[in-house]
């Protein structure tokens, strides 16, 4: 049986992360993506990208209507490897943290938690107030992985696509899905960092031995 991954898109900025993830997973025979998109996510997608709704839904294995709380992904007996909410708005985070299951996306996330499956929340807001932080703590206490789309620069990204691929790769790592678009920190990187540290130490104190 294929591994089913539920992908929820909510109305925070950053729909490109979900699109990149769907593009990466489209050619992975062993994975079946189940996509659910909030109304606000559809609006945000339109406002901040040139991608059409049809293009995005066309990338998914299955698309679920957000209003259909009886959809397959609403039941724990429907087996999945977990769910990612990308991007995750504060409103949707709040629904998940409080089990306020008003739509299929939030219900599916709640089911993922109750079944003790992996739930990754790519929470996007800035800055955060304490209420946002409390909601994240609450969701983390319930078992969710809070993985905001914070870029890393240690692999020297050159393009926005490099940054997207890095974040998407790290999110998919949460599910044990390995993609070759992720530029991983390597043994050589670690050795290079160590050599840099040694040089710095010697520069500050020429008597230090490495
Ligand atoms: C262009 C745009 C960007 C937005 N960015 C964010 C954001 O980064 N984080 C957030 O929590 N809400 C953001 N919002 C507001 C959400 O879309 C709004 O709270 C919405 O009700 C969320 O609904 P949903 O969680 O059901 O998708 C944004 C709205 C727009 C139009």
mmCIF file of C-alpha atoms in Angstrom, residues 12 22 25 42 57 64-65 112 120 145 158 162 184 195 199:
data_model
loop_
_atom_site.group_PDB
_atom_site.id
_atom_site.type_symbol
_atom_site.label_atom_id
_atom_site.label_comp_id
_atom_site.label_asym_id
_atom_site.label_seq_id
_atom_site.Cartn_x
_atom_site.Cartn_y
_atom_site.Cartn_z
ATOM 1 C CA UNK A 12 -0.909 32.199 5.999
ATOM 2 C CA UNK A 22 3.536 18.765 -3.855
ATOM 3 C CA UNK A 25 6.166 14.388 -4.075
ATOM 4 C CA UNK A 42 -7.103 29.723 -1.938
ATOM 5 C CA UNK A 57 -4.819 20.632 -6.920
ATOM 6 C CA UNK A 64 -10.622 16.934 -0.279
ATOM 7 C CA UNK A 65 -13.319 19.561 0.173
ATOM 8 C CA UNK A 112 -3.491 12.774 13.355
ATOM 9 C CA UNK A 120 4.037 18.951 11.392
ATOM 10 C CA UNK A 145 6.086 19.245 15.589
ATOM 11 C CA UNK A 158 21.600 31.285 -4.113
ATOM 12 C CA UNK A 162 17.143 26.844 -2.855
ATOM 13 C CA UNK A 184 22.385 18.396 4.031
ATOM 14 C CA UNK A 195 39.188 24.092 10.631
ATOM 15 C CA UNK A 199 42.239 29.061 12.568
#
